[in-house]
Amino acid sequence: MSFFTDPTPYFDEWRAMGPALIDTPDGAKAWVISRYDDVVQALSHPDLSSAVIPGGMLNHTDPPEHTRLRKPIARAFSTRRMEALRPCIEKIANDLLDEWETADEVDVISSFAQPLPITVICELLGVPEGDRDEVRTLTAQLMAPETMAEAYGRFALYVQGLLETKEPGDDVITELRDEPNLVQTLVLLITAGHETTVQLIGNGLLALLRAPAVKRALLDNPVLVPDAVEELLRYDGPFALGVGRVATADVVVGGVMIPKSSQVTVSLGAANRDPSRFPDPDVVQLGRDPHVTFGHGIHYCVGARLARIEGEIAFGTLLRRFPELALAAEPEWRETFIRGLASFRVRPKP
């Protein structure tokens, strides 16, 4: 079975081995770190560098450059600012779901999971409404290994043009206009702020429909939706394979020495299914310990609060408006390094 269809057997095998040099599902040869405690250690280790590719993008830098780049972005994505977006996100969600009211079947991905976060991140950053289809296309191409390099170049050109023509406004682009590496930063914010939330909604809703007791609990007690978002992020988050690092010195993780200059994959998905941390990890269950879907340490996802808010509103609104929502066909998984669904059809009403 393909890793992209079901990574669980791979997770089990990796954890049984501990840190080990293997051929990873994306075609690389890397040391894979997969146990929860080892992953937390690796994500915080100063000799496991995030600078695995050049370019100055925030998620591929180390201190002090990382600290300098992250500070203004963290300020722009403050908790207060994200919470203030709730009414806007609720309106976007409801407007999208209005189209479901008269439909026998819909594709969750194309009709809801994709347009919701792309609209939100574009509103937040200040991307013009007329550009959003182009941004969505560029993001999709950036996620596919065969078009990634070319798509990044086109995306960077688009963002450069946007910076040259955009009028100042009450938005993040205006706020960050004088910051260094702005083109790379905006490509990252647009893609990460959109694509990963698509998968939170798609993967999470599929998991919820396959866990009827949990769905029933949320219908009976909507206050549990934030807890459900955390569990769905743990259960089937977008970074199943994980994040890349490179060893800048000999590093010992989990009792195993990883040689200097080694490529390292830190598997967030495997850590989130570690039974030593999460009993019955392959079951959706509320009230779990914290997960590592958003990372750990200095690289903890700067957009985590926004993703959580979008997830809470998406699932809360879906369940309130379509309590009998049901799977209409077997979903199709994409074969990309961010785990997600290509197609996911549901029946909104019986």
GROMACS .gro file of C-alpha atoms in nm:
model
  350
    1MET     CA    1   0.000   0.000   0.000
    2SER     CA    2   0.124   0.351  -0.086
    3PHE     CA    3   0.250   0.581   0.188
    4PHE     CA    4   0.020   0.849   0.049
    5THR     CA    5  -0.287   0.627   0.081
    6ASP     CA    6  -0.210   0.500   0.430
    7PRO     CA    7   0.115   0.597   0.607
    8THR     CA    8   0.031   0.405   0.928
    9PRO     CA    9   0.230   0.086   0.846
   10TYR     CA   10   0.532   0.301   0.761
   11PHE     CA   11   0.501   0.487   1.091
   12ASP     CA   12   0.491   0.159   1.283
   13GLU     CA   13   0.798   0.026   1.099
   14TRP     CA   14   0.999   0.345   1.152
   15ARG     CA   15   0.925   0.364   1.524
   16ALA     CA   16   1.020  -0.002   1.567
   17MET     CA   17   1.360   0.073   1.410
   18GLY     CA   18   1.423   0.397   1.598
   19PRO     CA   19   1.641   0.658   1.425
   20ALA     CA   20   1.762   0.483   1.108
   21LEU     CA   21   1.899   0.562   0.761
   22ILE     CA   22   1.634   0.457   0.508
   23ASP     CA   23   1.491   0.535   0.163
   24THR     CA   24   1.200   0.768   0.239
   25PRO     CA   25   0.870   0.769   0.045
   26ASP     CA   26   0.962   1.093  -0.132
   27GLY     CA   27   1.261   0.924  -0.297
   28ALA     CA   28   1.530   1.060  -0.066
   29LYS     CA   29   1.777   0.873   0.152
   30ALA     CA   30   1.766   1.019   0.502
   31TRP     CA   31   1.785   0.943   0.869
   32VAL     CA   32   1.423   0.916   0.983
   33ILE     CA   33   1.336   1.016   1.339
   34SER     CA   34   0.989   0.895   1.430
   35ARG     CA   35   0.935   0.832   1.803
   36TYR     CA   36   0.761   1.113   1.990
   37ASP     CA   37   1.035   1.186   2.243
   38ASP     CA   38   1.305   1.164   1.975
   39VAL     CA   39   1.110   1.400   1.748
   40VAL     CA   40   1.073   1.659   2.025
   41GLN     CA   41   1.447   1.632   2.093
   42ALA     CA   42   1.534   1.662   1.723
   43LEU     CA   43   1.312   1.966   1.665
   44SER     CA   44   1.494   2.150   1.944
   45HIS     CA   45   1.848   2.031   1.871
   46PRO     CA   46   2.084   2.316   1.774
   47ASP     CA   47   2.297   2.082   1.558
   48LEU     CA   48   2.003   1.978   1.341
   49SER     CA   49   1.978   2.273   1.106
   50SER     CA   50   1.665   2.384   0.920
   51ALA     CA   51   1.876   2.534   0.642
   52VAL     CA   52   1.833   2.229   0.419
   53ILE     CA   53   1.786   2.443   0.106
   54PRO     CA   54   1.914   2.793   0.024
   55GLY     CA   55   1.692   3.093  -0.028
   56GLY     CA   56   1.635   3.265   0.304
   57MET     CA   57   1.279   3.141   0.356
   58LEU     CA   58   1.176   3.151   0.724
   59ASN     CA   59   1.131   2.776   0.767
   60HIS     CA   60   1.475   2.710   0.615
   61THR     CA   61   1.680   2.941   0.837
   62ASP     CA   62   1.848   2.913   1.177
   63PRO     CA   63   1.916   3.177   1.443
   64PRO     CA   64   2.008   3.456   1.434
   65GLU     CA   65   1.858   3.503   1.086
   66HIS     CA   66   1.550   3.301   1.179
   67THR     CA   67   1.492   3.515   1.488
   68ARG     CA   68   1.518   3.835   1.283
   69LEU     CA   69   1.279   3.711   1.014
   70ARG     CA   70   1.024   3.555   1.249
   71LYS     CA   71   0.970   3.848   1.487
   72PRO     CA   72   0.773   4.077   1.253
   73ILE     CA   73   0.575   3.783   1.112
   74ALA     CA   74   0.480   3.666   1.462
   75ARG     CA   75   0.367   4.021   1.541
   76ALA     CA   76   0.155   4.032   1.223
   77PHE     CA   77  -0.001   3.694   1.318
   78SER     CA   78  -0.071   3.787   1.680
   79THR     CA   79  -0.341   3.600   1.870
   80ARG     CA   80  -0.547   3.919   1.900
   81ARG     CA   81  -0.540   3.979   1.526
   82MET     CA   82  -0.630   3.616   1.450
   83GLU     CA   83  -0.921   3.616   1.695
   84ALA     CA   84  -1.052   3.935   1.536
   85LEU     CA   85  -1.086   3.741   1.208
   86ARG     CA   86  -1.353   3.505   1.347
   87PRO     CA   87  -1.657   3.698   1.210
   88CYS     CA   88  -1.495   3.720   0.866
   89ILE     CA   89  -1.409   3.348   0.862
   90GLU     CA   90  -1.759   3.256   0.979
   91LYS     CA   91  -1.913   3.457   0.695
   92ILE     CA   92  -1.683   3.298   0.436
   93ALA     CA   93  -1.767   2.949   0.567
   94ASN     CA   94  -2.140   3.010   0.565
   95ASP     CA   95  -2.136   3.167   0.219
   96LEU     CA   96  -1.956   2.861   0.081
   97LEU     CA   97  -2.192   2.620   0.253
   98ASP     CA   98  -2.498   2.799   0.117
   99GLU     CA   99  -2.418   2.621  -0.212
  100TRP     CA  100  -2.452   2.285  -0.034
  101GLU     CA  101  -2.814   2.344   0.066
  102THR     CA  102  -2.955   2.237  -0.270
  103ALA     CA  103  -2.687   1.985  -0.371
  104ASP     CA  104  -2.726   1.606  -0.360
  105GLU     CA  105  -2.347   1.557  -0.353
  106VAL     CA  106  -2.049   1.790  -0.322
  107ASP     CA  107  -1.671   1.760  -0.328
  108VAL     CA  108  -1.553   1.886   0.011
  109ILE     CA  109  -1.210   1.978  -0.124
  110SER     CA  110  -1.306   2.194  -0.422
  111SER     CA  111  -1.622   2.349  -0.275
  112PHE     CA  112  -1.513   2.418   0.085
  113ALA     CA  113  -1.172   2.300   0.208
  114GLN     CA  114  -0.980   2.485  -0.066
  115PRO     CA  115  -1.172   2.813  -0.103
  116LEU     CA  116  -1.213   2.879   0.270
  117PRO     CA  117  -0.844   2.910   0.369
  118ILE     CA  118  -0.731   3.069   0.040
  119THR     CA  119  -0.993   3.340   0.088
  120VAL     CA  120  -0.895   3.391   0.451
  121ILE     CA  121  -0.518   3.412   0.393
  122CYS     CA  122  -0.564   3.642   0.095
  123GLU     CA  123  -0.792   3.871   0.296
  124LEU     CA  124  -0.541   3.877   0.580
  125LEU     CA  125  -0.237   3.944   0.361
  126GLY     CA  126  -0.408   4.184   0.123
  127VAL     CA  127  -0.401   3.978  -0.199
  128PRO     CA  128  -0.655   4.124  -0.447
  129GLU     CA  129  -0.972   3.921  -0.495
  130GLY     CA  130  -0.913   3.892  -0.868
  131ASP     CA  131  -0.578   3.716  -0.809
  132ARG     CA  132  -0.704   3.436  -0.588
  133ASP     CA  133  -0.767   3.175  -0.855
  134GLU     CA  134  -0.412   3.232  -0.982
  135VAL     CA  135  -0.275   3.200  -0.628
  136ARG     CA  136  -0.465   2.876  -0.577
  137THR     CA  137  -0.325   2.734  -0.902
  138LEU     CA  138   0.030   2.835  -0.814
  139THR     CA  139  -0.004   2.679  -0.471
  140ALA     CA  140  -0.127   2.350  -0.615
  141GLN     CA  141   0.163   2.341  -0.861
  142LEU     CA  142   0.408   2.417  -0.581
  143MET     CA  143   0.285   2.112  -0.390
  144ALA     CA  144   0.349   1.871  -0.679
  145PRO     CA  145   0.710   1.745  -0.694
  146GLU     CA  146   0.721   1.747  -1.076
  147THR     CA  147   0.623   2.117  -1.101
  148MET     CA  148   0.763   2.252  -0.773
  149ALA     CA  149   1.076   2.431  -0.896
  150GLU     CA  150   0.906   2.597  -1.193
  151ALA     CA  151   0.602   2.690  -0.985
  152TYR     CA  152   0.817   2.855  -0.717
  153GLY     CA  153   0.976   3.078  -0.981
  154ARG     CA  154   0.635   3.182  -1.116
  155PHE     CA  155   0.501   3.235  -0.763
  156ALA     CA  156   0.798   3.456  -0.674
  157LEU     CA  157   0.745   3.662  -0.990
  158TYR     CA  158   0.375   3.700  -0.905
  159VAL     CA  159   0.454   3.817  -0.551
  160GLN     CA  160   0.721   4.060  -0.676
  161GLY     CA  161   0.469   4.210  -0.914
  162LEU     CA  162   0.211   4.235  -0.637
  163LEU     CA  163   0.457   4.424  -0.415
  164GLU     CA  164   0.529   4.669  -0.697
  165THR     CA  165   0.164   4.747  -0.775
  166LYS     CA  166  -0.030   4.702  -0.453
  167GLU     CA  167  -0.169   5.008  -0.277
  168PRO     CA  168  -0.103   5.028   0.099
  169GLY     CA  169  -0.387   4.902   0.319
  170ASP     CA  170  -0.478   4.751   0.653
  171ASP     CA  171  -0.315   4.417   0.577
  172VAL     CA  172  -0.008   4.206   0.650
  173ILE     CA  173   0.167   4.280   0.318
  174THR     CA  174   0.158   4.651   0.397
  175GLU     CA  175   0.278   4.585   0.752
  176LEU     CA  176   0.573   4.375   0.633
  177ARG     CA  177   0.660   4.582   0.325
  178ASP     CA  178   1.001   4.697   0.456
  179GLU     CA  179   1.111   4.358   0.591
  180PRO     CA  180   1.397   4.162   0.425
  181ASN     CA  181   1.333   3.846   0.218
  182LEU     CA  182   0.973   3.960   0.171
  183VAL     CA  183   0.910   3.772  -0.155
  184GLN     CA  184   1.017   3.440   0.001
  185THR     CA  185   0.822   3.519   0.318
  186LEU     CA  186   0.500   3.591   0.131
  187VAL     CA  187   0.528   3.277  -0.084
  188LEU     CA  188   0.564   3.081   0.240
  189LEU     CA  189   0.275   3.258   0.416
  190ILE     CA  190   0.038   3.216   0.121
  191THR     CA  191   0.117   2.850   0.060
  192ALA     CA  192   0.149   2.740   0.424
  193GLY     CA  193  -0.146   2.953   0.530
  194HIS     CA  194  -0.363   2.794   0.264
  195GLU     CA  195  -0.247   2.444   0.176
  196THR     CA  196  -0.205   2.298   0.525
  197THR     CA  197  -0.548   2.419   0.635
  198VAL     CA  198  -0.704   2.259   0.327
  199GLN     CA  199  -0.572   1.928   0.455
  200LEU     CA  200  -0.679   1.994   0.814
  201ILE     CA  201  -1.036   2.038   0.691
  202GLY     CA  202  -1.032   1.753   0.435
  203ASN     CA  203  -0.839   1.492   0.632
  204GLY     CA  204  -1.011   1.592   0.955
  205LEU     CA  205  -1.365   1.572   0.819
  206LEU     CA  206  -1.298   1.231   0.666
  207ALA     CA  207  -1.165   1.105   1.001
  208LEU     CA  208  -1.468   1.251   1.176
  209LEU     CA  209  -1.716   1.082   0.941
  210ARG     CA  210  -1.538   0.752   1.011
  211ALA     CA  211  -1.565   0.808   1.387
  212PRO     CA  212  -1.944   0.837   1.437
  213ALA     CA  213  -1.924   0.835   1.818
  214VAL     CA  214  -1.698   1.140   1.813
  215LYS     CA  215  -1.919   1.312   1.556
  216ARG     CA  216  -2.220   1.245   1.779
  217ALA     CA  217  -2.039   1.387   2.080
  218LEU     CA  218  -1.969   1.709   1.891
  219LEU     CA  219  -2.329   1.738   1.774
  220ASP     CA  220  -2.448   1.692   2.132
  221ASN     CA  221  -2.186   1.925   2.279
  222PRO     CA  222  -2.038   2.177   2.029
  223VAL     CA  223  -1.810   2.320   2.296
  224LEU     CA  224  -1.589   2.013   2.230
  225VAL     CA  225  -1.507   2.126   1.874
  226PRO     CA  226  -1.171   2.287   1.970
  227ASP     CA  227  -1.068   1.959   2.137
  228ALA     CA  228  -1.171   1.776   1.821
  229VAL     CA  229  -0.956   2.006   1.605
  230GLU     CA  230  -0.653   1.915   1.817
  231GLU     CA  231  -0.724   1.543   1.786
  232LEU     CA  232  -0.783   1.562   1.412
  233LEU     CA  233  -0.455   1.750   1.371
  234ARG     CA  234  -0.282   1.471   1.561
  235TYR     CA  235  -0.462   1.187   1.390
  236ASP     CA  236  -0.403   1.286   1.026
  237GLY     CA  237  -0.211   1.611   0.996
  238PRO     CA  238  -0.069   1.743   0.669
  239PHE     CA  239   0.298   1.676   0.747
  240ALA     CA  240   0.285   1.297   0.764
  241LEU     CA  241   0.635   1.249   0.626
  242GLY     CA  242   0.771   1.536   0.826
  243VAL     CA  243   1.019   1.821   0.809
  244GLY     CA  244   1.377   1.820   0.685
  245ARG     CA  245   1.693   1.890   0.881
  246VAL     CA  246   2.066   1.852   0.818
  247ALA     CA  247   2.316   1.755   1.087
  248THR     CA  248   2.583   2.023   1.130
  249ALA     CA  249   2.775   1.798   1.373
  250ASP     CA  250   2.756   1.439   1.491
  251VAL     CA  251   2.422   1.421   1.675
  252VAL     CA  252   2.290   1.157   1.918
  253VAL     CA  253   1.912   1.113   1.909
  254GLY     CA  254   1.734   0.822   2.077
  255GLY     CA  255   2.069   0.662   2.160
  256VAL     CA  256   2.174   0.657   1.793
  257MET     CA  257   2.458   0.866   1.649
  258ILE     CA  258   2.365   1.053   1.330
  259PRO     CA  259   2.682   1.159   1.144
  260LYS     CA  260   2.761   1.518   1.053
  261SER     CA  261   2.622   1.632   0.713
  262SER     CA  262   2.345   1.367   0.720
  263GLN     CA  263   2.005   1.449   0.577
  264VAL     CA  264   1.737   1.399   0.842
  265THR     CA  265   1.359   1.363   0.817
  266VAL     CA  266   1.171   1.434   1.140
  267SER     CA  267   0.839   1.251   1.101
  268LEU     CA  268   0.564   1.449   1.272
  269GLY     CA  269   0.302   1.199   1.158
  270ALA     CA  270   0.484   0.901   1.310
  271ALA     CA  271   0.539   1.088   1.637
  272ASN     CA  272   0.168   1.173   1.654
  273ARG     CA  273   0.084   0.802   1.629
  274ASP     CA  274   0.340   0.688   1.891
  275PRO     CA  275   0.156   0.457   2.133
  276SER     CA  276   0.400   0.544   2.412
  277ARG     CA  277   0.256   0.896   2.402
  278PHE     CA  278  -0.097   0.834   2.270
  279PRO     CA  279  -0.268   0.509   2.377
  280ASP     CA  280  -0.468   0.355   2.090
  281PRO     CA  281  -0.310   0.609   1.853
  282ASP     CA  282  -0.498   0.491   1.544
  283VAL     CA  283  -0.832   0.580   1.702
  284VAL     CA  284  -0.987   0.929   1.704
  285GLN     CA  285  -1.030   1.012   2.072
  286LEU     CA  286  -1.083   1.348   2.240
  287GLY     CA  287  -0.877   1.472   2.533
  288ARG     CA  288  -0.529   1.369   2.415
  289ASP     CA  289  -0.192   1.509   2.522
  290PRO     CA  290  -0.045   1.785   2.298
  291HIS     CA  291   0.070   1.681   1.949
  292VAL     CA  292   0.360   1.799   1.732
  293THR     CA  293   0.170   1.877   1.412
  294PHE     CA  294   0.274   2.242   1.437
  295GLY     CA  295   0.629   2.150   1.530
  296HIS     CA  296   0.817   2.228   1.850
  297GLY     CA  297   1.067   2.486   1.966
  298ILE     CA  298   1.174   2.794   1.771
  299HIS     CA  299   1.018   2.671   1.445
  300TYR     CA  300   0.672   2.619   1.596
  301CYS     CA  301   0.424   2.722   1.325
  302VAL     CA  302   0.365   3.096   1.332
  303GLY     CA  303   0.018   3.045   1.181
  304ALA     CA  304  -0.098   2.779   1.429
  305ARG     CA  305  -0.359   3.004   1.593
  306LEU     CA  306  -0.514   3.094   1.257
  307ALA     CA  307  -0.527   2.728   1.151
  308ARG     CA  308  -0.698   2.632   1.476
  309ILE     CA  309  -0.956   2.909   1.440
  310GLU     CA  310  -1.030   2.809   1.080
  311GLY     CA  311  -1.063   2.445   1.187
  312GLU     CA  312  -1.298   2.529   1.473
  313ILE     CA  313  -1.520   2.740   1.247
  314ALA     CA  314  -1.510   2.492   0.958
  315PHE     CA  315  -1.608   2.186   1.164
  316GLY     CA  316  -1.848   2.376   1.389
  317THR     CA  317  -2.034   2.526   1.093
  318LEU     CA  318  -2.039   2.199   0.896
  319LEU     CA  319  -2.187   2.005   1.187
  320ARG     CA  320  -2.440   2.275   1.276
  321ARG     CA  321  -2.572   2.313   0.923
  322PHE     CA  322  -2.539   1.953   0.802
  323PRO     CA  323  -2.564   1.718   1.100
  324GLU     CA  324  -2.645   1.421   0.872
  325LEU     CA  325  -2.344   1.478   0.647
  326ALA     CA  326  -2.226   1.141   0.511
  327LEU     CA  327  -1.955   1.000   0.287
  328ALA     CA  328  -2.079   0.954  -0.072
  329ALA     CA  329  -1.778   0.779  -0.230
  330GLU     CA  330  -1.436   0.646  -0.138
  331PRO     CA  331  -1.201   0.946  -0.127
  332GLU     CA  332  -0.891   0.981  -0.346
  333TRP     CA  333  -0.554   1.072  -0.192
  334ARG     CA  334  -0.296   1.295  -0.360
  335GLU     CA  335   0.063   1.181  -0.399
  336THR     CA  336   0.236   1.491  -0.261
  337PHE     CA  337   0.462   1.554   0.035
  338ILE     CA  338   0.179   1.735   0.214
  339ARG     CA  339  -0.074   1.460   0.287
  340GLY     CA  340  -0.419   1.542   0.158
  341LEU     CA  341  -0.717   1.443  -0.050
  342ALA     CA  342  -0.758   1.503  -0.422
  343SER     CA  343  -1.131   1.433  -0.409
  344PHE     CA  344  -1.372   1.377  -0.120
  345ARG     CA  345  -1.743   1.356  -0.207
  346VAL     CA  346  -2.015   1.378   0.056
  347ARG     CA  347  -2.394   1.395   0.076
  348PRO     CA  348  -2.491   1.708   0.277
  349LYS     CA  349  -2.837   1.574   0.361
  350PRO     CA  350  -3.006   1.231   0.368
   0.00000   0.00000   0.00000
